[in-house]
Coordinates of N, CA and C and ligand atoms in Angstrom, one line a residue:
D1 N 142.5 134.4 97.2 CA 143.6 135.4 97.4 C 143.8 136.3 96.2
P2 N 144.1 137.6 96.5 CA 144.4 138.5 95.4 C 145.7 138.2 94.8
I3 N 145.9 138.6 93.5 CA 147.2 138.4 92.9 C 148.2 139.4 93.4
I4 N 147.7 140.6 93.8 CA 148.6 141.6 94.4 C 148.0 142.1 95.7
R5 N 148.8 142.1 96.7 CA 148.4 142.7 98.0 C 149.6 143.6 98.5
V6 N 149.4 144.9 98.5 CA 150.4 145.8 99.0 C 149.9 146.4 100.3
T7 N 150.7 146.5 101.3 CA 150.3 147.1 102.6 C 151.4 148.0 103.1
S8 N 151.0 149.3 103.3 CA 151.8 150.3 103.9 C 153.2 150.4 103.1
L9 N 153.1 150.4 101.8 CA 154.3 150.5 101.0 C 155.0 151.9 101.1
H10 N 156.3 151.9 101.4 CA 157.1 153.1 101.4 C 158.3 153.0 100.5
K11 N 158.5 154.1 99.8 CA 159.7 154.2 99.0 C 160.3 155.6 99.0
R12 N 161.6 155.7 99.4 CA 162.3 157.0 99.4 C 163.5 156.9 98.4
Y13 N 163.7 158.0 97.7 CA 165.0 158.1 96.9 C 165.9 159.1 97.6
R14 N 167.2 158.7 97.8 CA 168.1 159.6 98.3 C 169.2 159.9 97.3
T15 N 169.4 161.2 97.1 CA 170.5 161.6 96.2 C 171.3 162.7 97.0
D16 N 172.5 162.5 97.3 CA 173.3 163.3 98.2 C 172.5 163.6 99.5
R17 N 172.1 164.9 99.7 CA 171.4 165.1 101.0 C 169.9 165.2 100.7
L18 N 169.5 165.2 99.4 CA 168.1 165.3 99.1 C 167.4 164.0 99.3
E19 N 166.3 164.0 99.9 CA 165.5 162.8 100.1 C 164.1 163.1 99.5
T20 N 163.6 162.2 98.6 CA 162.3 162.3 98.1 C 161.5 161.1 98.5
T21 N 160.3 161.4 99.1 CA 159.4 160.3 99.4 C 158.5 160.0 98.2
A22 N 158.7 158.9 97.5 CA 157.9 158.6 96.3 C 156.6 157.8 96.6
L23 N 156.7 156.9 97.6 CA 155.5 156.2 98.1 C 155.4 156.3 99.6
E24 N 154.2 156.6 100.1 CA 154.1 156.9 101.5 C 152.9 156.2 102.1
G25 N 153.1 154.9 102.4 CA 152.0 154.1 103.0 C 150.9 153.7 102.1
V26 N 151.2 153.2 100.9 CA 150.2 152.8 100.0 C 149.7 151.4 100.2
S27 N 148.4 151.2 100.3 CA 147.8 149.8 100.5 C 146.7 149.6 99.6
F28 N 146.7 148.5 98.9 CA 145.5 148.1 98.1 C 145.7 146.6 97.7
E29 N 144.6 146.1 97.1 CA 144.7 144.7 96.6 C 144.2 144.7 95.1
I30 N 144.8 143.8 94.4 CA 144.3 143.6 93.0 C 143.9 142.2 92.8
Q31 N 142.7 141.9 92.4 CA 142.2 140.5 92.2 C 142.7 140.0 90.9
R32 N 142.8 138.7 90.8 CA 143.1 138.1 89.5 C 142.1 138.4 88.5
G33 N 142.5 138.8 87.3 CA 141.6 139.2 86.2 C 141.2 140.6 86.1
E34 N 141.6 141.4 87.1 CA 141.3 142.8 87.1 C 142.1 143.6 86.0
F35 N 141.5 144.7 85.6 CA 142.3 145.7 84.7 C 142.2 147.0 85.4
V36 N 143.4 147.4 86.0 CA 143.4 148.6 86.9 C 144.2 149.7 86.2
A37 N 143.7 150.9 86.2 CA 144.5 152.0 85.7 C 145.0 152.8 86.9
V38 N 146.3 153.2 86.9 CA 146.9 154.0 87.9 C 147.1 155.4 87.4
M39 N 146.4 156.4 88.1 CA 146.5 157.8 87.6 C 147.0 158.7 88.7
G40 N 147.3 159.9 88.3 CA 147.7 161.0 89.2 C 148.7 161.9 88.6
P41 N 148.9 163.1 89.2 CA 149.7 164.1 88.6 C 151.2 163.7 88.5
S42 N 151.9 164.3 87.6 CA 153.3 164.0 87.4 C 154.1 164.1 88.7
G43 N 154.9 163.1 89.0 CA 155.7 163.0 90.2 C 155.0 162.4 91.4
C44 N 153.8 161.9 91.3 CA 153.0 161.4 92.4 C 153.4 160.0 92.8
G45 N 154.2 159.3 92.0 CA 154.7 158.0 92.4 C 154.2 156.9 91.5
K46 N 153.6 157.2 90.4 CA 153.0 156.1 89.5 C 154.1 155.2 89.0
S47 N 155.2 155.7 88.4 CA 156.2 154.8 87.9 C 156.9 154.1 89.0
T48 N 157.1 154.7 90.1 CA 157.7 154.0 91.2 C 156.9 152.8 91.7
L49 N 155.6 153.1 91.8 CA 154.7 152.0 92.1 C 154.7 150.8 91.1
L50 N 154.7 151.2 89.8 CA 154.7 150.1 88.8 C 156.1 149.4 88.9
N51 N 157.2 150.1 89.1 CA 158.5 149.4 89.2 C 158.6 148.5 90.4
V52 N 157.9 148.9 91.5 CA 157.9 148.1 92.7 C 157.1 146.8 92.4
L53 N 155.9 147.0 91.8 CA 155.0 145.9 91.5 C 155.7 145.0 90.5
G54 N 156.5 145.5 89.6 CA 157.2 144.7 88.6 C 158.5 144.1 89.2
L55 N 158.8 144.4 90.4 CA 160.0 143.8 91.1 C 161.3 144.3 90.4
L56 N 161.2 145.5 89.7 CA 162.4 146.2 89.1 C 163.0 147.0 90.2
D57 N 162.2 147.5 91.1 CA 162.6 148.4 92.2 C 162.1 147.8 93.5
R58 N 162.7 148.1 94.6 CA 162.4 147.5 95.9 C 161.9 148.6 96.8
A59 N 160.8 148.3 97.5 CA 160.2 149.2 98.5 C 161.2 149.2 99.7
D60 N 161.2 150.3 100.5 CA 162.0 150.4 101.7 C 161.2 149.8 102.9
G61 N 159.9 149.9 102.8 CA 159.1 149.4 103.9 C 157.7 149.0 103.5
G62 N 157.1 148.2 104.3 CA 155.7 147.7 104.0 C 155.9 146.3 103.4
S63 N 154.8 145.9 102.8 CA 154.7 144.5 102.3 C 154.1 144.5 100.9
Y64 N 154.7 143.7 100.0 CA 154.1 143.4 98.7 C 154.1 141.9 98.5
Q65 N 152.9 141.4 98.4 CA 152.8 140.0 98.2 C 152.3 139.8 96.7
L66 N 153.0 139.0 96.0 CA 152.6 138.7 94.6 C 152.3 137.2 94.6
E67 N 151.0 136.9 94.3 CA 150.6 135.5 94.3 C 151.0 134.8 95.7
G68 N 150.8 135.6 96.8 CA 151.1 135.1 98.1 C 152.6 135.0 98.5
N69 N 153.5 135.5 97.6 CA 154.9 135.5 97.9 C 155.3 136.9 98.4
E70 N 155.8 137.0 99.6 CA 156.3 138.2 100.1 C 157.6 138.6 99.3
T71 N 157.7 139.9 98.8 CA 158.8 140.2 97.9 C 159.7 141.3 98.5
V72 N 159.2 142.1 99.5 CA 160.0 143.3 99.9 C 161.3 142.9 100.5
G73 N 161.3 141.9 101.3 CA 162.5 141.5 102.0 C 163.3 140.4 101.3
G74 N 162.7 139.9 100.2 CA 163.3 138.7 99.5 C 164.6 138.9 98.9
S75 N 165.3 137.9 98.6 CA 166.6 138.0 97.9 C 166.4 138.4 96.4
E76 N 167.4 138.9 95.8 CA 167.3 139.3 94.4 C 167.0 138.1 93.5
D77 N 167.5 136.9 93.9 CA 167.2 135.7 93.1 C 165.8 135.3 93.2
H78 N 165.2 135.4 94.4 CA 163.8 135.1 94.6 C 162.9 136.1 93.8
R79 N 163.3 137.4 93.8 CA 162.5 138.4 93.1 C 162.6 138.2 91.6
T80 N 163.8 137.9 91.1 CA 164.0 137.7 89.7 C 163.2 136.5 89.2
G81 N 163.2 135.4 90.1 CA 162.4 134.2 89.7 C 160.9 134.5 89.6
L82 N 160.4 135.3 90.6 CA 159.0 135.7 90.5 C 158.7 136.6 89.3
R83 N 159.6 137.5 89.0 CA 159.4 138.4 87.9 C 159.3 137.6 86.6
K84 N 160.2 136.7 86.4 CA 160.2 135.9 85.2 C 159.0 135.0 85.1
K85 N 158.5 134.5 86.2 CA 157.4 133.5 86.2 C 156.1 134.2 86.0
Y86 N 155.9 135.4 86.6 CA 154.6 136.0 86.6 C 154.4 137.3 85.7
I87 N 155.5 138.0 85.4 CA 155.3 139.4 84.9 C 155.7 139.7 83.5
G88 N 154.9 140.4 82.8 CA 155.3 141.0 81.5 C 155.2 142.5 81.6
F89 N 156.1 143.2 80.9 CA 156.2 144.6 80.9 C 155.9 145.2 79.5
I90 N 155.2 146.4 79.5 CA 155.1 147.2 78.3 C 155.4 148.6 78.7
F91 N 156.3 149.3 77.9 CA 156.7 150.6 78.2 C 156.2 151.6 77.2
Q92 N 156.3 152.9 77.6 CA 155.8 154.0 76.7 C 156.7 154.0 75.5
S93 N 158.0 153.8 75.7 CA 158.9 154.0 74.5 C 159.3 152.6 73.9
F94 N 158.5 151.6 74.1 CA 158.6 150.3 73.4 C 159.7 149.4 74.0
N95 N 160.9 150.1 74.1 CA 162.1 149.4 74.5 C 162.5 148.1 73.7
L96 N 162.3 148.2 72.4 CA 162.8 147.1 71.6 C 164.3 147.3 71.3
I97 N 165.0 146.2 71.1 CA 166.4 146.3 70.8 C 166.6 146.5 69.3
D98 N 167.1 147.7 68.9 CA 167.2 148.1 67.5 C 168.0 147.2 66.7
E99 N 169.0 146.5 67.2 CA 169.9 145.7 66.5 C 169.4 144.3 66.2
L100 N 168.2 144.0 66.8 CA 167.6 142.6 66.6 C 166.4 142.7 65.8
T101 N 166.1 141.6 65.0 CA 164.8 141.6 64.3 C 163.7 141.6 65.2
V102 N 162.5 141.8 64.7 CA 161.3 141.8 65.5 C 161.1 140.4 66.1
R103 N 161.3 139.4 65.4 CA 161.2 138.0 65.9 C 162.2 137.8 67.1
A104 N 163.4 138.2 66.9 CA 164.5 138.0 67.9 C 164.1 138.8 69.2
N105 N 163.5 140.0 69.0 CA 163.1 140.7 70.2 C 162.0 139.9 70.9
V106 N 161.1 139.3 70.2 CA 160.0 138.6 70.9 C 160.6 137.3 71.6
E107 N 161.6 136.7 70.9 CA 162.2 135.5 71.4 C 162.9 135.8 72.8
L108 N 163.3 137.1 73.0 CA 163.9 137.4 74.3 C 163.0 137.1 75.4
G109 N 161.7 137.4 75.2 CA 160.7 137.1 76.2 C 160.6 135.6 76.5
V110 N 161.0 134.8 75.6 CA 161.0 133.3 75.8 C 162.2 132.8 76.5
Y111 N 163.4 133.5 76.1 CA 164.7 133.1 76.6 C 164.7 133.2 78.2
Y112 N 163.9 134.2 78.7 CA 163.9 134.3 80.1 C 163.4 133.1 80.8
H113 N 162.6 132.3 80.1 CA 162.1 131.0 80.6 C 163.0 129.8 80.3
G114 N 164.2 130.1 79.7 CA 165.1 129.0 79.4 C 164.8 128.2 78.2
I115 N 163.9 128.7 77.4 CA 163.5 128.0 76.1 C 164.3 128.6 75.0
R116 N 164.9 127.7 74.1 CA 165.8 128.2 73.1 C 165.4 127.5 71.7
G117 N 166.0 128.0 70.7 CA 166.0 127.3 69.4 C 164.6 127.3 68.7
K118 N 164.2 126.2 68.1 CA 163.0 126.1 67.3 C 161.8 126.4 68.1
E119 N 161.7 125.9 69.4 CA 160.6 126.2 70.2 C 160.4 127.6 70.5
A120 N 161.5 128.3 70.7 CA 161.5 129.8 71.0 C 160.9 130.5 69.8
S121 N 161.4 130.1 68.6 CA 160.9 130.8 67.3 C 159.5 130.5 67.1
R122 N 159.0 129.3 67.4 CA 157.6 128.9 67.2 C 156.7 129.8 68.1
M123 N 157.2 129.9 69.4 CA 156.4 130.7 70.3 C 156.4 132.2 69.9
A124 N 157.5 132.7 69.5 CA 157.6 134.1 69.0 C 156.6 134.3 67.8
D125 N 156.7 133.4 66.9 CA 155.8 133.6 65.7 C 154.3 133.5 66.1
E126 N 154.0 132.7 67.0 CA 152.6 132.6 67.5 C 152.2 133.9 68.1
A127 N 153.1 134.5 68.9 CA 152.7 135.8 69.6 C 152.6 136.9 68.5
L128 N 153.5 136.9 67.5 CA 153.5 137.9 66.5 C 152.2 137.7 65.7
E129 N 151.7 136.5 65.4 CA 150.5 136.3 64.7 C 149.3 136.9 65.5
K130 N 149.3 136.6 66.8 CA 148.3 137.2 67.6 C 148.2 138.7 67.6
L131 N 149.3 139.3 67.4 CA 149.3 140.8 67.3 C 149.3 141.3 65.9
G132 N 149.0 140.4 64.9 CA 148.9 140.9 63.5 C 150.2 141.3 62.9
L133 N 151.3 140.7 63.3 CA 152.6 141.0 62.8 C 153.3 139.9 62.2
S134 N 152.6 138.9 61.7 CA 153.2 137.7 61.1 C 154.2 138.0 60.0
A135 N 153.9 139.1 59.2 CA 154.7 139.4 58.1 C 155.9 140.2 58.5
R136 N 156.1 140.6 59.7 CA 157.1 141.5 60.2 C 158.2 140.9 61.0
G137 N 158.2 139.6 61.2 CA 159.2 138.9 62.0 C 160.6 139.2 61.6
D138 N 160.9 139.3 60.3 CA 162.2 139.5 59.8 C 162.6 140.9 59.7
H139 N 161.7 141.8 59.9 CA 162.0 143.3 59.9 C 162.8 143.7 61.1
M140 N 163.5 144.8 60.9 CA 164.1 145.5 62.1 C 163.1 146.5 62.7
P141 N 163.1 146.7 64.0 CA 162.2 147.6 64.6 C 162.0 149.0 63.9
S142 N 163.2 149.5 63.4 CA 163.1 150.8 62.8 C 162.3 150.8 61.5
Q143 N 162.0 149.6 61.0 CA 161.2 149.5 59.7 C 159.7 149.5 60.0
L144 N 159.4 149.5 61.3 CA 158.0 149.4 61.7 C 157.5 150.8 62.2
S145 N 156.2 151.0 62.0 CA 155.5 152.2 62.5 C 155.5 152.1 64.1
G146 N 155.2 153.3 64.7 CA 155.2 153.3 66.2 C 154.1 152.3 66.7
G147 N 153.0 152.2 66.1 CA 152.0 151.3 66.5 C 152.4 149.8 66.4
Q148 N 153.1 149.6 65.3 CA 153.6 148.2 65.1 C 154.7 147.9 66.1
Q149 N 155.5 148.9 66.4 CA 156.6 148.6 67.4 C 156.0 148.3 68.7
Q150 N 154.9 149.0 69.1 CA 154.3 148.7 70.4 C 153.6 147.4 70.4
R151 N 153.1 147.0 69.2 CA 152.5 145.6 69.2 C 153.6 144.6 69.3
A152 N 154.7 144.8 68.7 CA 155.9 143.9 68.8 C 156.3 143.8 70.3
A153 N 156.3 145.0 71.0 CA 156.7 145.0 72.4 C 155.7 144.2 73.2
I154 N 154.4 144.3 72.8 CA 153.4 143.5 73.5 C 153.5 142.0 73.3
A155 N 153.9 141.7 72.0 CA 154.2 140.3 71.7 C 155.3 139.8 72.6
R156 N 156.3 140.6 72.8 CA 157.4 140.1 73.7 C 156.9 140.0 75.1
A157 N 156.1 140.9 75.5 CA 155.6 140.8 76.9 C 154.7 139.6 77.2
I158 N 153.9 139.2 76.2 CA 152.9 138.1 76.4 C 153.4 136.8 76.0
V159 N 154.6 136.7 75.4 CA 154.9 135.4 74.7 C 155.0 134.3 75.8
N160 N 155.3 134.6 77.0 CA 155.3 133.6 78.1 C 154.0 133.4 78.8
R161 N 153.0 134.1 78.3 CA 151.7 134.1 78.9 C 151.8 134.5 80.4
P162 N 152.3 135.7 80.7 CA 152.4 136.1 82.1 C 151.0 136.3 82.7
K163 N 150.9 136.0 84.0 CA 149.6 136.3 84.7 C 149.4 137.8 84.9
L164 N 150.5 138.5 85.0 CA 150.4 140.0 85.3 C 151.1 140.8 84.3
L165 N 150.4 141.7 83.7 CA 150.9 142.6 82.6 C 151.0 144.0 83.2
L166 N 152.2 144.6 83.2 CA 152.3 145.9 83.7 C 152.7 146.9 82.6
A167 N 151.9 147.9 82.4 CA 152.1 148.8 81.3 C 152.2 150.3 81.8
D168 N 153.4 150.9 81.4 CA 153.6 152.3 81.9 C 153.4 153.2 80.7
E169 N 152.2 153.9 80.7 CA 151.8 154.8 79.6 C 152.0 154.1 78.3
P170 N 151.4 153.0 78.0 CA 151.6 152.2 76.8 C 151.2 153.0 75.5
T171 N 150.3 153.9 75.7 CA 149.8 154.7 74.5 C 150.4 156.0 74.4
G172 N 151.4 156.4 75.3 CA 151.9 157.7 75.3 C 152.6 158.2 74.1
N173 N 153.2 157.3 73.3 CA 153.9 157.7 72.1 C 153.1 157.4 70.8
L174 N 151.8 157.2 70.9 CA 151.0 156.7 69.8 C 150.0 157.7 69.3
D175 N 149.7 157.7 68.0 CA 148.6 158.5 67.5 C 147.3 157.9 67.9
S176 N 146.2 158.5 67.6 CA 144.9 158.1 68.2 C 144.5 156.7 67.6
R177 N 144.8 156.5 66.4 CA 144.4 155.2 65.8 C 145.1 154.0 66.4
N178 N 146.4 154.2 66.6 CA 147.3 153.1 67.2 C 147.0 153.0 68.7
R179 N 146.6 154.1 69.3 CA 146.3 154.1 70.7 C 145.0 153.2 70.9
E180 N 144.0 153.4 70.1 CA 142.8 152.6 70.1 C 143.2 151.1 70.0
E181 N 144.0 150.9 69.0 CA 144.4 149.5 68.7 C 145.1 148.8 69.9
V182 N 146.0 149.6 70.6 CA 146.7 149.0 71.7 C 145.8 148.8 72.9
L183 N 144.8 149.7 73.1 CA 143.9 149.6 74.2 C 143.0 148.4 73.9
E184 N 142.6 148.2 72.7 CA 141.8 147.1 72.3 C 142.5 145.8 72.6
I185 N 143.8 145.7 72.3 CA 144.6 144.5 72.5 C 144.7 144.3 74.0
L186 N 144.9 145.3 74.8 CA 144.9 145.1 76.3 C 143.6 144.6 76.8
S187 N 142.5 145.1 76.3 CA 141.2 144.7 76.7 C 141.0 143.2 76.4
T188 N 141.5 142.8 75.2 CA 141.3 141.4 74.8 C 142.2 140.5 75.7
L189 N 143.4 140.9 76.0 CA 144.3 140.1 76.8 C 143.6 140.0 78.2
N190 N 143.0 141.1 78.7 CA 142.4 141.1 80.0 C 141.2 140.1 79.9
A191 N 140.4 140.1 78.9 CA 139.3 139.2 78.7 C 139.7 137.8 78.7
Q192 N 140.9 137.5 78.2 CA 141.5 136.2 78.1 C 142.1 135.8 79.5
G193 N 142.1 136.7 80.5 CA 142.5 136.2 81.8 C 143.7 137.0 82.4
S194 N 144.4 137.8 81.6 CA 145.6 138.5 82.2 C 145.1 139.6 83.1
T195 N 145.8 139.7 84.2 CA 145.6 140.8 85.1 C 146.5 142.0 84.6
I196 N 145.9 143.2 84.5 CA 146.6 144.3 83.9 C 146.6 145.5 84.8
V197 N 147.8 146.1 85.0 CA 148.0 147.3 85.8 C 148.6 148.3 84.8
M198 N 147.9 149.4 84.5 CA 148.4 150.4 83.5 C 148.4 151.8 84.1
V199 N 149.6 152.4 84.0 CA 149.8 153.8 84.4 C 149.4 154.6 83.1
T200 N 148.5 155.6 83.4 CA 148.2 156.5 82.3 C 147.8 157.9 82.7
H201 N 148.0 158.8 81.8 CA 147.5 160.2 82.1 C 146.2 160.5 81.4
S202 N 145.7 159.5 80.7 CA 144.6 159.7 79.8 C 143.3 159.1 80.4
D203 N 142.3 160.0 80.6 CA 141.0 159.5 81.1 C 140.4 158.5 80.1
D204 N 140.6 158.8 78.8 CA 140.1 157.9 77.8 C 140.7 156.5 77.9
D205 N 142.0 156.4 78.1 CA 142.7 155.1 78.3 C 142.1 154.5 79.6
A206 N 142.0 155.3 80.6 CA 141.6 154.7 81.9 C 140.2 154.2 81.9
S207 N 139.3 154.7 81.0 CA 138.0 154.3 80.9 C 137.9 152.8 80.4
R208 N 139.0 152.3 79.9 CA 139.0 150.9 79.5 C 139.2 150.0 80.7
A209 N 139.7 150.5 81.7 CA 140.0 149.7 82.9 C 138.7 149.5 83.7
G210 N 138.7 148.5 84.5 CA 137.6 148.2 85.4 C 137.6 149.0 86.7
R211 N 138.8 149.6 87.0 CA 139.0 150.3 88.2 C 140.1 151.3 88.1
I212 N 140.0 152.4 88.8 CA 141.1 153.4 88.7 C 141.6 153.6 90.1
V213 N 142.9 153.5 90.3 CA 143.6 153.8 91.5 C 144.3 155.2 91.3
R214 N 144.0 156.1 92.2 CA 144.6 157.5 92.0 C 145.6 157.7 93.1
L215 N 146.8 158.2 92.7 CA 147.8 158.6 93.7 C 147.9 160.1 93.7
R216 N 148.3 160.6 94.9 CA 148.7 162.0 95.1 C 149.8 162.1 96.1
D217 N 150.9 162.7 95.7 CA 152.0 162.9 96.7 C 152.4 161.5 97.3
G218 N 152.4 160.5 96.5 CA 152.9 159.2 97.1 C 151.9 158.4 97.9
Q219 N 150.7 159.0 98.0 CA 149.6 158.3 98.8 C 148.4 157.9 97.9
L220 N 147.7 156.9 98.3 CA 146.5 156.5 97.6 C 145.5 157.6 97.9
H221 N 145.0 158.2 96.8 CA 144.0 159.3 97.0 C 142.6 158.8 96.8
A222 N 142.4 157.8 95.9 CA 141.1 157.3 95.7 C 141.3 156.0 94.9
S223 N 140.3 155.1 95.1 CA 140.2 153.9 94.3 C 138.8 153.6 94.1
S224 N 138.4 153.5 92.8 CA 137.0 153.3 92.5 C 136.8 152.2 91.4
Ligands
ADP1 P1 155.3 159.7 88.3 O1 155.5 158.4 87.6 O2 153.9 159.7 89.0 O3 155.6 160.9 87.5 P2 157.6 158.9 89.8 O4 157.3 157.6 90.5 O5 158.5 158.9 88.6 O6 156.3 159.7 89.6 O7 158.3 159.8 90.9 C1 157.8 160.0 92.2 C2 158.8 161.0 93.0 O8 160.0 160.3 93.2 C3 159.1 162.2 92.2 O9 159.3 163.3 93.2 C4 160.4 161.9 91.5 O10 161.1 163.1 91.3 C5 161.1 161.0 92.5 N1 162.0 160.0 91.9 C6 161.6 159.1 91.0 N2 162.6 158.3 90.6 C7 163.7 158.8 91.3 C8 165.1 158.5 91.3 N3 165.5 157.4 90.6 N4 165.9 159.2 92.1 C9 165.4 160.2 92.8 N5 164.1 160.6 92.8 C10 163.3 159.9 92.1
ADP2 P1 157.0 159.6 83.9 O1 156.5 160.8 84.7 O2 156.7 159.7 82.5 O3 156.7 158.3 84.5 P2 159.5 160.7 84.7 O4 160.0 161.7 83.8 O5 158.9 161.0 86.0 O6 158.6 159.7 83.9 O7 160.7 159.7 85.0 C1 161.5 159.1 84.0 C2 162.6 158.3 84.7 O8 163.4 159.1 85.5 C3 162.1 157.2 85.7 O9 162.8 156.0 85.5 C4 162.3 157.8 87.1 O10 162.6 156.8 88.0 C5 163.5 158.7 86.9 N1 163.4 159.9 87.7 C6 162.3 160.6 87.9 N2 162.5 161.6 88.7 C7 163.8 161.6 89.1 C8 164.7 162.3 89.9 N3 164.3 163.3 90.6 N4 166.0 161.9 90.0 C9 166.4 160.9 89.3 N5 165.7 160.1 88.5 C10 164.4 160.4 88.4

């Protein structure tokens, strides 16, 4: 079975009288262990798709099965449970909490699993070590470079060893050296078994993926 199976996914946004169709009948599968790039022009529905896959947003129609679990019609509790169990997120703007140390930010990823105290700190330090940030646990995010902040955000995303890693333009705010480093890390995580879905505008970034899914006007335009 695929880790992700979406069928005829539809999503509309309504604001007052204005209605925007963001996804219009999108269907595809992603197998366990794939590294998929999602590309397409601005406004074509990439972020919407990633938010639906991440169970942050809900489709209006169609089906989305994550590890065989139907999610579109499910309760919020069911969806939250699946999100915590299976999914880690990486964002363009890192989304670290400025008031918390780097270690405490990474521990947040552990708390979602109900783990606290020494065990949480141990897991956070292990993730930070993996990302080359062992010396930075007690720093505040503002004391880190952009590349280091994104690595801290990746540590937070992977500390629970999620099966599915969703990344929305993870290199969008990085210079070329840090961009390379983050792509290298994603490739390594993929080689270690994580399934990765990454939204990107960059052909260079997408060339790291095993497959490219292209959207246009909310529809699947190509998949190769
Ligand atoms: P992309 O990530 O490819 O730029 P988005 O998924 O952000 O595309 O947006 C797809 C379409 O849905 C666009 O027309 C956008 O303006 C619209 N849209 C996205 N989010 C919202 C929202 N919260 N409310 C209303 N319209 C939205
Ligand atoms: P990107 O193209 O980099 O993915 P966008 O600028 O399209 O980002 O969207 C940024 C945020 O604004 C997203 O969370 C999206 O859901 C929201 N958004 C996008 N378009 C609209 C819109 N027309 N109305 C309200 N919110 C929107």
